[in-house]
Amino acid sequence: LAGVSRSTVSRVVNDYPNVPDSTKKHVLEVIEKHGYVPHASARLLAGAENKIIGLFMVDKKRDAEGRKVSTSSYFSPFITGVIDSANEYGFRVLAYAVCKQDDIENVKRVFYDKTISGGIFIGQQNDKDTSELIARGYKVVLIDKGFENMDKKDIKNCIIVNADNYNGAYKATKYLIDLGHRKIAHVTGHLNQLSTIERLEGYKKALSDANIELDAAQIVRGNFMREGGYEATKKLLLQSSPTAIFYCNDSMAIGGAQAIEEEGYTIPEDISIIGFDDIELSRYFRPPLTTIRLPLWDMSAIAVRTLIAAIKSEPDFSAHYMVPVELIERKSCRRLTNIGE
Amino acid sequence: LAGVSRSTVSRVVNDYPNVPDSTKKHVLEVIEKHGYVPHASARLLAGAENKIIGLFMVDKKRDAEGRKVSTSSYFSPFITGVIDSANEYGFRVLAYAVCKQDDIENVKRVFYDKTISGGIFIGQQNDKDTSELIARGYKVVLIDKGFENMDKKDIKNCIIVNADNYNGAYKATKYLIDLGHRKIAHVTGHLNQLSTIERLEGYKKALSDANIELDAAQIVRGNFMREGGYEATKKLLLQSSPTAIFYCNDSMAIGGAQAIEEEGYTIPEDISIIGFDDIELSRYFRPPLTTIRLPLWDMSAIAVRTLIAAIKSEPDFSAHYMVPVELIERKSCRRLTNIGE
DNA sequence: CTGAAAGCGCTTACAG
DNA sequence: CTGAAAGCGCTTACAG
């Protein structure tokens, strides 16, 4: 009541139409003068819309000291992307790194106590937890999440944003084939993750389209991590002699490169390698890593936009996006000439 | 009022002492059964303590498409560190990436409208903005922030966490000297940033301690970015012939490495290089970059702990931390033998 | 166009 | 130990 009225102030602050410009201006001046800022909690409690979304990076791994560290390189562009987009819509973002089961309880609480009005999950999350959230009607978007293990009902009630892993893997493998390679190995990610399966399928399809027979000895399990790529490559080199290796992600390609060099081969002269994701490191790796770029930034923008739309209009907000993917040609693959082969 | 009383519930939820175990247990059961979760805003409004802190990454740069991208590699470990620590104290973190002036207005609003009860700033922020926040009594921690330009009053009312840049630079330079180098160049960061100045001073001191005369031609200005390191190195190589270069950060060292190789030199045979920060890339760079590790994770833990302590006990919370720094020896420096020199 | 009133869902002294 | 009451600072129909 700093001059004029009271609920009028509310109308001004919320920019309602039925306020004449004169009073509006006056109120605004008084507000400015006194440095008045409405109390966020009070607004929320009284029914204003909650403009906070959650960003949950789930990563079960930790480094030796128990720090949540591996999270960084892959998630990083996604994080800033989400924050950036959300801010543009006037939304704030509450960030969480979830590692242990305890963390996920905190995540749920943030939904339940209405601190946030929706959330984005990236990483390998537990189905049961997100499923509970979805079942309760919370707005949830899942990044790089498969459907096969999901409840039908859940799929219909959440937003899913995926990269086009299948075509990316196809492109990568095709690229190697076009370069003249025939003995093309593949190191997979975690077999329980959608992207792993899709990338494996794309690889197989490219091979079969080129009439190259699939050789089980050329496929080795990895785990998305540097060490996994290293181990898998050591194993691979023992049981077969590929001229090219397609890794399910860049981290493993980089780990694999070390194994390749330790075995006395050079890249790309002896063995060509190609990754997936295009993490920052790949550009600066020696040799610079040819890879498939994951448009994490675009994915973050889509996730945020769709989530906010869902928050604003209650019913029926399910959606499924497939974001296209791009081959980034660098220096880790070479053309096979007949002389060499 | 789901069975027993009402304000008793509040007492149970908030774990007050004056509740007998029997009623407590009963209430808890009912809560569990009905899946009751207190509304966060209502609690806040009614006076509960606000357990949200802000994390503000300020970075004025953007990439070609206007994305806030450069933020990632340096901040990344700090971000997860802050989230992690905060969660451990039962705090939530609201993350912001601030680039444009508009963003900083949003940041201020988050303080004013009491969404958060304190905030951590990392990056090159505008003094005026943080100063305003500090003057109004908000709890603020500043990372890698100098005092010289700051208001005395501000310094006394905020928390500052710095790395020991001076000794780090001293160690780096000393290391080069011990390796037999005498012509040691230095590429600086932004001259208006504390870390730049301190690192420059450490460099100078190590030189003078070793009775090596300072050569102005050996010092070139950079800007903390890859391209800056590249440009600075080109310039440097034109005007002098160092056997070693100490870069004010890793990004510039990596940019500089490219320039060095383009000029026909190899690292470390012809020129040794050493960086500062130990970003993730440095380990995987070829040759692996010798550098000074910035304990960002420790710094984040200190920042969070101190901030939360400040939030819990109002008065007089100013503090200044200097976190020690460590030399990470890798393969980008070589010992100078008399033959070569 | 603009007040007065009720109410959002809690917490916190205050009595009992 | 535990109710009843007031109040946190807003917004939103409801009258005028």
XYZ file of C-alpha atoms (C1' of nucleotides) in Angstrom:
714
model
C 0.000 0.000 0.000
C 2.794 2.386 -0.811
C 0.844 5.258 -2.267
C -2.185 4.039 -4.061
C -3.895 0.751 -3.573
C -2.886 -2.821 -3.032
C -4.258 -5.590 -5.167
C -3.746 -3.137 -7.943
C -0.069 -3.524 -7.317
C -0.422 -7.212 -7.890
C -2.142 -6.504 -11.168
C 0.643 -4.217 -12.241
C 3.371 -6.618 -11.244
C 1.695 -9.414 -13.136
C 0.994 -7.178 -16.062
C -2.743 -7.641 -16.256
C -4.587 -5.876 -19.035
C -7.177 -4.002 -17.005
C -4.953 -1.324 -15.575
C -4.837 2.156 -17.080
C -1.408 3.284 -18.126
C -1.395 6.221 -15.735
C -1.861 4.225 -12.535
C 0.369 1.533 -13.892
C 3.170 3.967 -14.440
C 2.730 5.494 -11.032
C 2.847 2.134 -9.290
C 5.889 1.138 -11.266
C 7.650 4.284 -10.137
C 6.903 3.644 -6.505
C 8.082 0.080 -6.886
C 11.294 1.233 -8.469
C 11.861 3.815 -5.788
C 11.432 1.437 -2.915
C 13.225 -1.421 -4.606
C 10.288 -3.656 -4.040
C 10.555 -7.241 -5.271
C 7.711 -9.676 -4.683
C 8.543 -12.615 -2.495
C 8.822 -15.690 -4.693
C 7.424 -18.162 -2.209
C 4.437 -16.023 -1.404
C 3.584 -15.734 -5.053
C 3.847 -19.440 -5.552
C 1.774 -20.200 -2.533
C -0.899 -17.830 -3.701
C -1.097 -19.563 -7.023
C 1.421 -17.994 -9.357
C 2.930 -20.415 -11.804
C 6.134 -22.047 -10.726
C 8.865 -21.271 -13.184
C 11.565 -23.614 -12.024
C 12.555 -26.803 -13.761
C 14.922 -29.462 -12.543
C 17.946 -30.764 -14.380
C 19.057 -34.177 -13.219
C 22.311 -35.610 -14.373
C 22.445 -39.178 -13.321
C 25.733 -40.917 -13.329
C 26.454 -43.813 -11.097
C 30.190 -43.571 -11.440
C 32.577 -41.776 -9.186
C 36.300 -41.362 -9.235
C 38.727 -42.779 -6.715
C 38.021 -40.071 -4.183
C 34.302 -40.563 -4.452
C 33.730 -37.441 -6.454
C 31.105 -37.115 -9.088
C 33.535 -36.295 -11.742
C 32.984 -38.363 -14.813
C 29.808 -36.435 -15.259
C 31.528 -33.526 -16.824
C 32.688 -33.977 -20.346
C 29.637 -35.511 -21.859
C 26.968 -33.589 -19.993
C 28.631 -30.250 -20.027
C 27.231 -28.762 -23.241
C 23.858 -30.121 -22.340
C 23.859 -28.407 -18.968
C 24.636 -24.974 -20.291
C 22.181 -25.567 -23.093
C 19.372 -26.297 -20.684
C 20.163 -23.354 -18.456
C 20.406 -21.066 -21.409
C 17.141 -22.124 -23.005
C 15.258 -22.150 -19.758
C 16.417 -18.650 -18.894
C 15.190 -17.467 -22.247
C 11.714 -18.638 -21.344
C 11.970 -16.951 -17.977
C 12.486 -20.243 -16.181
C 15.071 -21.074 -13.590
C 16.851 -24.352 -13.307
C 17.617 -26.380 -10.262
C 20.548 -28.667 -10.975
C 21.163 -32.037 -9.431
C 23.913 -34.569 -9.861
C 22.583 -37.912 -8.829
C 24.901 -40.754 -8.006
C 23.571 -42.695 -5.116
C 20.088 -43.846 -4.238
C 19.908 -41.131 -1.627
C 20.237 -38.505 -4.306
C 17.277 -39.800 -6.216
C 15.139 -39.469 -3.108
C 16.056 -35.822 -3.005
C 15.148 -35.513 -6.646
C 11.706 -36.941 -6.005
C 11.207 -34.613 -3.107
C 11.840 -31.628 -5.310
C 8.926 -32.712 -7.444
C 6.671 -33.563 -4.550
C 7.206 -30.415 -2.561
C 6.524 -28.394 -5.696
C 9.877 -26.671 -5.828
C 9.936 -27.461 -9.528
C 7.191 -27.909 -12.033
C 8.989 -30.344 -14.288
C 12.346 -31.965 -14.814
C 14.830 -33.206 -17.360
C 16.777 -36.418 -16.838
C 19.984 -37.185 -18.633
C 22.095 -40.239 -18.060
C 21.380 -43.775 -17.190
C 18.562 -43.509 -14.742
C 16.647 -46.152 -12.955
C 13.330 -46.855 -14.606
C 11.508 -47.382 -11.378
C 12.248 -43.909 -10.124
C 11.268 -41.971 -13.201
C 8.316 -44.253 -13.668
C 7.010 -43.295 -10.246
C 7.285 -39.640 -11.117
C 5.545 -40.117 -14.436
C 2.774 -42.158 -12.882
C 2.081 -39.340 -10.481
C 1.622 -36.987 -13.368
C 4.772 -34.947 -13.115
C 6.224 -33.504 -16.296
C 9.327 -35.401 -17.117
C 11.631 -35.418 -20.098
C 14.039 -38.248 -20.654
C 17.151 -37.838 -22.773
C 18.535 -40.766 -24.718
C 16.069 -43.171 -23.200
C 14.795 -46.362 -24.755
C 11.218 -47.524 -24.781
C 11.631 -51.256 -24.720
C 11.889 -51.568 -20.967
C 9.458 -48.815 -20.288
C 5.897 -49.161 -19.289
C 3.538 -48.309 -22.141
C 1.678 -45.981 -19.861
C 4.858 -44.126 -18.981
C 5.827 -43.612 -22.575
C 2.534 -41.934 -23.214
C 3.039 -39.546 -20.351
C 6.496 -38.203 -20.749
C 8.719 -36.502 -23.262
C 11.592 -38.346 -24.828
C 14.424 -36.738 -26.747
C 16.847 -39.013 -28.544
C 19.613 -38.578 -31.041
C 19.377 -40.550 -34.228
C 21.811 -43.172 -33.053
C 20.852 -45.705 -35.643
C 21.571 -43.497 -38.618
C 24.651 -42.083 -36.973
C 26.124 -45.536 -36.566
C 25.092 -46.367 -40.074
C 26.859 -43.274 -41.389
C 29.984 -44.015 -39.412
C 30.197 -47.575 -40.624
C 29.296 -46.635 -44.185
C 32.021 -44.016 -44.113
C 34.561 -46.657 -43.192
C 33.256 -48.985 -45.906
C 33.443 -46.235 -48.495
C 37.041 -45.718 -47.458
C 37.679 -49.285 -48.504
C 37.563 -50.999 -45.140
C 36.075 -54.465 -44.878
C 37.312 -55.663 -41.517
C 35.455 -53.211 -39.344
C 35.203 -53.904 -35.657
C 32.788 -52.377 -33.170
C 33.132 -51.659 -29.487
C 29.733 -51.315 -27.840
C 28.546 -49.322 -24.849
C 26.470 -50.656 -21.981
C 24.119 -53.156 -23.512
C 21.208 -51.974 -21.414
C 21.232 -48.524 -22.900
C 19.184 -47.554 -25.912
C 21.988 -45.746 -27.676
C 24.227 -48.803 -27.487
C 21.658 -51.022 -29.129
C 20.735 -48.537 -31.811
C 24.342 -47.885 -32.686
C 25.030 -51.577 -32.860
C 22.066 -52.043 -35.171
C 23.186 -49.199 -37.428
C 26.602 -50.805 -37.647
C 25.152 -54.184 -38.564
C 22.840 -52.708 -41.137
C 25.604 -50.795 -42.891
C 27.669 -53.938 -43.031
C 24.892 -56.050 -44.446
C 23.951 -53.355 -46.967
C 27.512 -53.598 -48.226
C 27.361 -57.381 -48.266
C 30.016 -57.662 -45.615
C 29.500 -60.634 -43.429
C 29.114 -59.968 -39.744
C 31.934 -61.436 -37.709
C 31.173 -61.975 -34.076
C 34.842 -61.717 -33.222
C 34.736 -58.124 -34.405
C 32.222 -57.034 -31.819
C 33.366 -56.408 -28.257
C 31.548 -55.079 -25.254
C 32.573 -51.785 -23.766
C 31.103 -49.519 -21.126
C 31.234 -45.945 -22.451
C 34.337 -45.203 -20.437
C 37.921 -44.663 -21.422
C 39.136 -47.730 -19.573
C 36.420 -49.820 -21.150
C 37.560 -48.762 -24.592
C 41.104 -49.630 -23.682
C 40.255 -53.096 -22.376
C 37.905 -53.868 -25.217
C 40.487 -52.905 -27.786
C 43.178 -55.045 -26.203
C 40.792 -57.960 -26.327
C 39.754 -57.169 -29.865
C 43.296 -57.009 -31.160
C 43.930 -60.432 -29.705
C 41.026 -62.118 -31.384
C 40.917 -60.406 -34.775
C 42.747 -57.972 -36.976
C 40.468 -55.127 -37.965
C 41.588 -52.324 -40.261
C 39.044 -50.032 -38.694
C 37.164 -49.773 -35.409
C 33.887 -48.005 -34.791
C 33.539 -47.095 -31.124
C 30.182 -46.519 -29.532
C 31.468 -43.254 -28.109
C 34.455 -40.934 -28.198
C 35.694 -41.678 -24.715
C 36.152 -45.320 -25.590
C 37.771 -44.405 -28.897
C 40.304 -42.356 -26.991
C 40.926 -45.144 -24.528
C 41.131 -47.546 -27.433
C 43.670 -45.399 -29.222
C 46.041 -45.902 -26.339
C 45.651 -49.667 -26.564
C 46.202 -49.582 -30.315
C 49.404 -47.640 -29.943
C 50.603 -49.849 -27.127
C 50.194 -52.809 -29.434
C 52.480 -51.116 -31.893
C 49.954 -49.896 -34.427
C 49.532 -46.330 -35.530
C 46.343 -44.440 -36.246
C 45.203 -44.097 -38.968
C 47.982 -45.808 -40.912
C 47.406 -49.273 -39.507
C 44.000 -48.911 -37.959
C 41.342 -46.284 -38.558
C 39.076 -45.338 -35.683
C 35.817 -43.458 -35.497
C 33.862 -42.427 -32.431
C 30.453 -41.079 -31.512
C 29.379 -37.947 -29.577
C 32.012 -35.423 -30.591
C 33.056 -34.425 -27.105
C 35.338 -31.437 -26.821
C 38.404 -33.584 -26.430
C 37.969 -35.272 -29.802
C 38.947 -32.176 -31.754
C 42.180 -31.828 -29.883
C 43.089 -35.435 -29.699
C 45.993 -36.602 -31.824
C 45.110 -37.603 -34.369
C 41.955 -35.511 -34.300
C 39.118 -37.959 -33.975
C 36.628 -38.491 -36.756
C 33.264 -38.937 -35.124
C 29.513 -38.523 -35.217
C 28.396 -35.327 -33.603
C 25.622 -35.546 -31.069
C 23.684 -32.272 -31.184
C 23.459 -31.971 -27.421
C 22.789 -28.314 -27.608
C 19.843 -28.773 -29.920
C 18.592 -31.586 -27.783
C 18.697 -29.399 -24.726
C 16.754 -26.678 -26.502
C 14.085 -29.134 -27.601
C 13.889 -30.656 -24.157
C 13.364 -27.305 -22.497
C 10.931 -25.966 -25.041
C 8.796 -29.078 -24.948
C 8.895 -29.332 -21.196
C 7.785 -25.761 -20.735
C 4.988 -26.234 -23.225
C 3.899 -29.271 -21.254
C 3.964 -27.341 -18.019
C 1.833 -24.575 -19.439
C -0.841 -26.822 -20.873
C -1.620 -29.742 -18.663
C -3.098 -32.597 -20.593
C -1.546 -35.024 -22.897
C 1.950 -33.728 -23.268
C 3.754 -36.821 -24.396
C 6.188 -36.369 -27.254
C 9.078 -38.159 -28.864
C 11.883 -36.435 -30.701
C 14.626 -37.884 -32.812
C 17.400 -35.420 -33.477
C 19.569 -35.867 -36.565
C 23.244 -36.479 -36.242
C 26.253 -35.467 -38.318
C 29.535 -37.018 -39.423
C 32.566 -34.931 -38.491
C 35.496 -35.876 -40.628
C 38.882 -35.434 -39.010
C 42.099 -37.374 -39.174
C 41.650 -40.721 -37.497
C 40.524 -42.627 -40.571
C 42.390 -43.283 -43.772
C 41.435 -44.582 -47.171
C 42.504 -48.137 -47.749
C 44.461 -48.523 -50.975
C 44.790 -51.898 -52.608
C 48.521 -51.899 -52.033
C 48.108 -51.780 -48.286
C 45.301 -54.314 -48.147
C -5.293 -33.233 10.361
C -5.090 -36.790 9.109
C -5.692 -38.696 12.293
C -4.334 -36.840 15.266
C -3.620 -33.173 15.490
C -2.162 -30.514 13.278
C 0.629 -28.305 14.449
C 1.964 -31.458 15.959
C 2.507 -32.653 12.436
C 4.648 -29.639 11.810
C 6.677 -30.460 14.858
C 7.170 -33.997 13.686
C 8.137 -32.985 10.180
C 10.645 -30.513 11.503
C 11.899 -32.958 14.037
C 11.380 -30.892 17.138
C 12.433 -32.367 20.443
C 9.227 -32.028 22.389
C 7.288 -34.837 20.769
C 6.942 -38.219 22.397
C 8.123 -41.096 20.302
C 4.747 -42.756 20.219
C 2.849 -39.870 18.623
C 5.821 -39.147 16.451
C 5.833 -42.631 15.112
C 2.123 -42.585 14.512
C 2.225 -39.311 12.610
C 5.106 -40.550 10.531
C 3.114 -43.614 9.589
C 0.149 -41.577 8.467
C 2.438 -39.316 6.487
C 4.007 -42.290 4.817
C 0.675 -43.844 4.031
C -0.762 -40.758 2.414
C 2.435 -39.777 0.676
C 2.300 -36.372 2.236
C 5.081 -33.925 1.386
C 5.053 -30.402 2.778
C 4.741 -27.665 0.207
C 8.109 -25.976 -0.107
C 6.796 -22.481 -0.741
C 4.412 -22.591 2.137
C 7.177 -23.605 4.475
C 9.396 -20.835 3.272
C 6.677 -18.275 3.560
C 5.944 -19.359 7.074
C 9.526 -18.905 8.049
C 11.395 -22.112 7.384
C 14.962 -21.619 6.337
C 15.569 -21.418 2.645
C 17.949 -24.119 1.574
C 18.693 -23.088 -1.954
C 21.901 -21.479 -3.097
C 22.670 -19.987 -6.478
C 25.565 -20.905 -8.710
C 26.421 -18.237 -11.224
C 28.849 -18.929 -13.995
C 29.637 -15.729 -15.674
C 31.236 -15.816 -19.032
C 30.830 -13.050 -21.497
C 31.902 -15.078 -24.474
C 29.716 -16.962 -26.865
C 30.459 -19.037 -29.895
C 29.504 -18.165 -33.452
C 25.916 -19.260 -33.018
C 25.517 -17.219 -29.866
C 25.644 -20.186 -27.571
C 27.098 -20.096 -24.131
C 29.561 -22.753 -24.852
C 33.015 -21.779 -23.808
C 31.761 -22.014 -20.281
C 32.150 -25.727 -20.172
C 35.631 -27.013 -19.871
C 36.916 -24.819 -17.111
C 33.797 -24.576 -14.984
C 32.670 -28.106 -15.336
C 34.368 -29.719 -12.341
C 33.436 -26.744 -10.251
C 29.768 -27.062 -11.094
C 29.485 -30.695 -10.124
C 31.565 -29.967 -7.065
C 29.182 -27.283 -5.895
C 26.103 -29.369 -6.542
C 27.626 -32.301 -4.809
C 28.693 -30.433 -1.692
C 25.480 -28.499 -1.440
C 23.399 -31.635 -1.659
C 25.404 -33.114 1.130
C 24.367 -30.246 3.362
C 20.762 -30.672 2.282
C 20.898 -27.630 0.062
C 19.694 -27.320 -3.487
C 21.399 -25.351 -6.160
C 19.923 -23.061 -8.726
C 22.288 -22.758 -11.655
C 22.675 -19.778 -13.912
C 24.886 -19.105 -16.883
C 25.253 -15.391 -17.233
C 26.444 -13.849 -20.468
C 24.543 -10.706 -21.160
C 23.508 -7.871 -18.904
C 19.980 -9.180 -18.956
C 21.116 -12.336 -17.295
C 22.649 -10.525 -14.389
C 19.343 -8.793 -13.739
C 17.782 -12.205 -13.408
C 20.516 -13.192 -11.034
C 19.816 -10.224 -8.820
C 16.138 -10.972 -8.840
C 16.786 -14.462 -7.538
C 18.411 -12.885 -4.511
C 15.791 -10.192 -4.047
C 12.773 -12.405 -4.322
C 14.331 -14.768 -1.816
C 14.441 -17.788 -4.054
C 17.964 -18.353 -2.824
C 19.666 -17.507 0.403
C 23.150 -17.063 -0.984
C 25.156 -17.454 -4.127
C 28.492 -18.399 -5.611
C 30.009 -16.504 -8.506
C 32.653 -17.937 -10.751
C 34.091 -16.206 -13.769
C 34.834 -12.672 -14.650
C 31.972 -10.774 -13.172
C 31.194 -7.136 -13.114
C 32.147 -5.552 -9.826
C 29.205 -3.241 -9.779
C 26.704 -6.047 -9.818
C 28.194 -8.176 -7.095
C 28.947 -5.077 -5.100
C 25.276 -4.165 -5.088
C 24.386 -7.598 -3.811
C 27.020 -7.440 -1.106
C 25.982 -3.976 -0.031
C 22.444 -5.204 0.480
C 23.716 -7.865 2.805
C 23.308 -10.939 0.670
C 25.686 -13.809 1.214
C 28.014 -13.961 -1.715
C 31.103 -15.987 -2.467
C 33.475 -14.945 -5.182
C 35.834 -17.402 -6.833
C 39.190 -16.246 -8.163
C 38.408 -12.652 -7.451
C 40.901 -9.918 -6.739
C 40.644 -7.288 -4.062
C 42.426 -4.386 -5.650
C 39.418 -3.064 -7.494
C 37.003 -3.965 -4.801
C 35.458 -1.726 -2.290
C 36.939 -2.252 1.173
C 33.460 -2.569 2.566
C 32.610 -5.295 0.074
C 35.666 -7.318 0.896
C 34.643 -7.379 4.513
C 31.200 -8.654 3.667
C 31.747 -11.491 1.303
C 33.613 -14.743 0.987
C 36.495 -15.059 -1.401
C 38.050 -18.323 -2.518
C 41.208 -18.147 -4.573
C 43.786 -20.593 -5.756
C 47.363 -19.902 -4.893
C 48.164 -18.497 -8.285
C 51.329 -16.806 -7.207
C 53.007 -19.919 -5.889
C 51.664 -21.982 -8.739
C 53.270 -19.700 -11.272
C 56.408 -19.667 -9.212
C 56.503 -23.457 -9.185
C 55.904 -23.662 -12.908
C 58.658 -21.241 -13.733
C 61.022 -22.725 -11.200
C 60.397 -26.143 -12.706
C 61.448 -24.855 -16.094
C 64.516 -23.214 -14.617
C 65.500 -26.405 -12.825
C 65.208 -28.168 -16.146
C 67.924 -25.864 -17.409
C 65.845 -23.304 -19.242
C 66.862 -19.671 -19.213
C 64.859 -18.175 -22.029
C 61.425 -18.636 -20.565
C 58.546 -16.760 -22.093
C 55.146 -16.089 -20.564
C 51.743 -15.643 -22.153
C 49.389 -13.832 -19.816
C 45.619 -13.943 -19.385
C 43.310 -10.951 -19.230
C 45.221 -8.292 -17.393
C 42.183 -7.225 -15.418
C 41.856 -10.568 -13.708
C 43.504 -11.368 -10.425
C 44.818 -14.738 -11.503
C 46.617 -13.201 -14.453
C 48.425 -10.703 -12.303
C 49.346 -13.172 -9.610
C 50.646 -15.675 -12.107
C 52.669 -13.012 -13.810
C 54.161 -11.997 -10.484
C 55.022 -15.568 -9.601
C 56.759 -15.932 -12.927
C 58.772 -12.777 -12.398
C 59.758 -13.734 -8.898
C 61.007 -17.165 -9.923
C 63.068 -15.582 -12.639
C 64.593 -13.007 -10.353
C 65.274 -15.601 -7.665
C 67.310 -17.459 -10.249
C 69.082 -14.315 -11.313
C 67.556 -14.432 -14.749
C 66.954 -11.051 -16.175
C 63.426 -10.234 -17.158
C 63.052 -9.693 -20.868
C 59.997 -7.715 -21.894
C 60.027 -9.357 -25.295
C 59.349 -12.665 -23.573
C 56.023 -11.563 -22.149
C 52.992 -11.439 -24.390
C 49.376 -10.734 -23.644
C 46.797 -13.445 -24.091
C 43.139 -13.767 -23.184
C 42.654 -17.200 -21.597
C 41.311 -18.618 -24.830
C 42.746 -21.061 -27.300
C 42.897 -18.517 -30.100
C 44.561 -16.022 -27.801
C 47.268 -18.531 -27.009
C 47.735 -19.181 -30.677
C 48.056 -15.522 -31.625
C 50.270 -14.680 -28.689
C 52.623 -17.526 -29.515
C 52.924 -16.495 -33.152
C 53.818 -13.035 -32.009
C 56.206 -14.329 -29.392
C 58.070 -16.529 -31.829
C 58.569 -13.551 -34.078
C 60.109 -11.332 -31.446
C 62.167 -13.785 -29.412
C 63.351 -17.358 -29.275
C 62.334 -18.954 -26.003
C 63.244 -22.530 -25.120
C 60.229 -22.732 -22.862
C 56.878 -21.003 -22.524
C 54.743 -20.732 -19.431
C 51.115 -20.133 -20.344
C 48.688 -18.514 -17.962
C 46.250 -21.344 -18.598
C 45.957 -24.681 -20.362
C 43.630 -23.536 -23.091
C 46.201 -21.034 -24.291
C 48.960 -23.615 -24.018
C 46.990 -25.878 -26.304
C 46.335 -23.080 -28.750
C 49.977 -22.123 -28.502
C 51.098 -25.653 -29.217
C 49.454 -25.417 -32.592
C 51.294 -22.211 -33.378
C 54.570 -23.739 -32.266
C 54.117 -26.719 -34.530
C 53.040 -24.571 -37.420
C 56.276 -22.682 -37.078
C 58.144 -25.930 -37.468
C 59.129 -26.558 -33.865
C 58.299 -29.644 -31.905
C 57.270 -29.936 -28.279
C 59.161 -30.545 -26.076
C 62.271 -31.089 -28.199
C 62.552 -27.506 -29.406
C 60.260 -25.727 -27.021
C 58.918 -26.840 -23.666
C 55.489 -25.641 -22.613
C 53.666 -25.607 -19.319
C 50.114 -24.546 -18.594
C 47.904 -23.772 -15.615
C 44.540 -25.217 -14.492
C 44.864 -28.853 -15.522
C 41.671 -29.038 -17.526
C 40.557 -32.465 -18.620
C 41.956 -32.023 -22.100
C 45.503 -31.516 -20.868
C 45.956 -35.130 -19.885
C 44.965 -36.342 -23.312
C 46.723 -33.738 -25.332
C 49.777 -34.819 -27.303
C 52.209 -34.397 -25.818
C 50.411 -34.618 -22.480
C 50.601 -31.176 -20.989
C 52.631 -30.474 -17.889
C 50.656 -28.012 -15.846
C 49.653 -26.636 -12.466
C 46.513 -28.215 -11.135
C 43.822 -25.915 -9.892
C 41.937 -27.735 -7.148
C 38.541 -26.661 -8.405
C 36.832 -29.433 -6.593
C 38.330 -28.413 -3.273
C 37.530 -24.830 -3.990
C 33.916 -25.694 -4.644
C 33.712 -27.615 -1.380
C 35.156 -24.710 0.556
C 32.884 -22.248 -1.173
C 29.784 -24.243 -0.344
C 30.744 -25.010 3.212
C 31.604 -21.437 3.999
C 28.552 -20.062 2.280
C 26.235 -22.347 4.177
C 27.905 -21.454 7.443
C 27.392 -17.805 6.588
C 23.739 -18.385 5.807
C 23.153 -20.127 9.094
C 24.793 -17.491 11.244
C 24.099 -14.032 10.054
C 26.712 -11.612 11.196
C 30.177 -11.091 10.055
C 30.728 -13.889 7.636
C 33.576 -12.531 5.573
C 36.375 -14.955 4.826
C 39.267 -15.350 2.470
C 40.677 -18.656 1.386
C 43.806 -19.424 -0.553
C 43.875 -22.965 -1.853
C 47.218 -24.602 -2.592
C 48.098 -25.722 -6.044
C 50.108 -28.616 -7.432
C 52.533 -29.235 -10.268
C 51.479 -32.058 -12.564
C 54.435 -33.335 -14.490
C 53.668 -34.764 -17.902
C 55.460 -34.711 -21.195
C 55.494 -31.224 -22.581
C 58.744 -30.109 -20.962
C 62.207 -31.471 -21.438
C 65.490 -31.070 -19.644
C 67.892 -28.819 -21.448
C 71.273 -30.481 -21.889
C 74.333 -28.416 -22.566
C 74.675 -29.940 -25.988
C 71.349 -28.610 -27.136
C 71.794 -25.195 -25.620
C -11.116 0.232 -13.394
C -10.110 -0.835 -8.277
C -10.908 -2.021 -3.299
C -12.041 -5.685 0.571
C -11.884 -10.390 1.664
C -10.564 -14.936 1.554
C -7.164 -18.262 1.112
C -2.678 -20.619 -0.627
C -0.200 -24.435 3.251
C 2.705 -24.068 6.307
C 5.368 -22.403 11.148
C 5.662 -20.267 15.339
C 4.895 -18.240 19.699
C 0.947 -18.684 23.044
C -1.960 -20.801 26.023
C -3.433 -24.750 28.285
C 3.149 -32.529 25.572
C -0.422 -30.484 22.225
C -4.274 -27.556 20.449
C -6.103 -22.755 18.632
C -4.778 -18.628 16.522
C -2.247 -15.539 13.983
C 0.497 -14.539 10.205
C 4.135 -15.242 6.359
C 3.217 -11.996 1.414
C 1.140 -12.665 -2.185
C -3.115 -13.730 -5.958
C -7.603 -14.294 -7.264
C -12.440 -14.200 -7.789
C -16.000 -10.921 -5.944
C -18.232 -6.840 -5.403
C -18.666 -2.208 -6.367
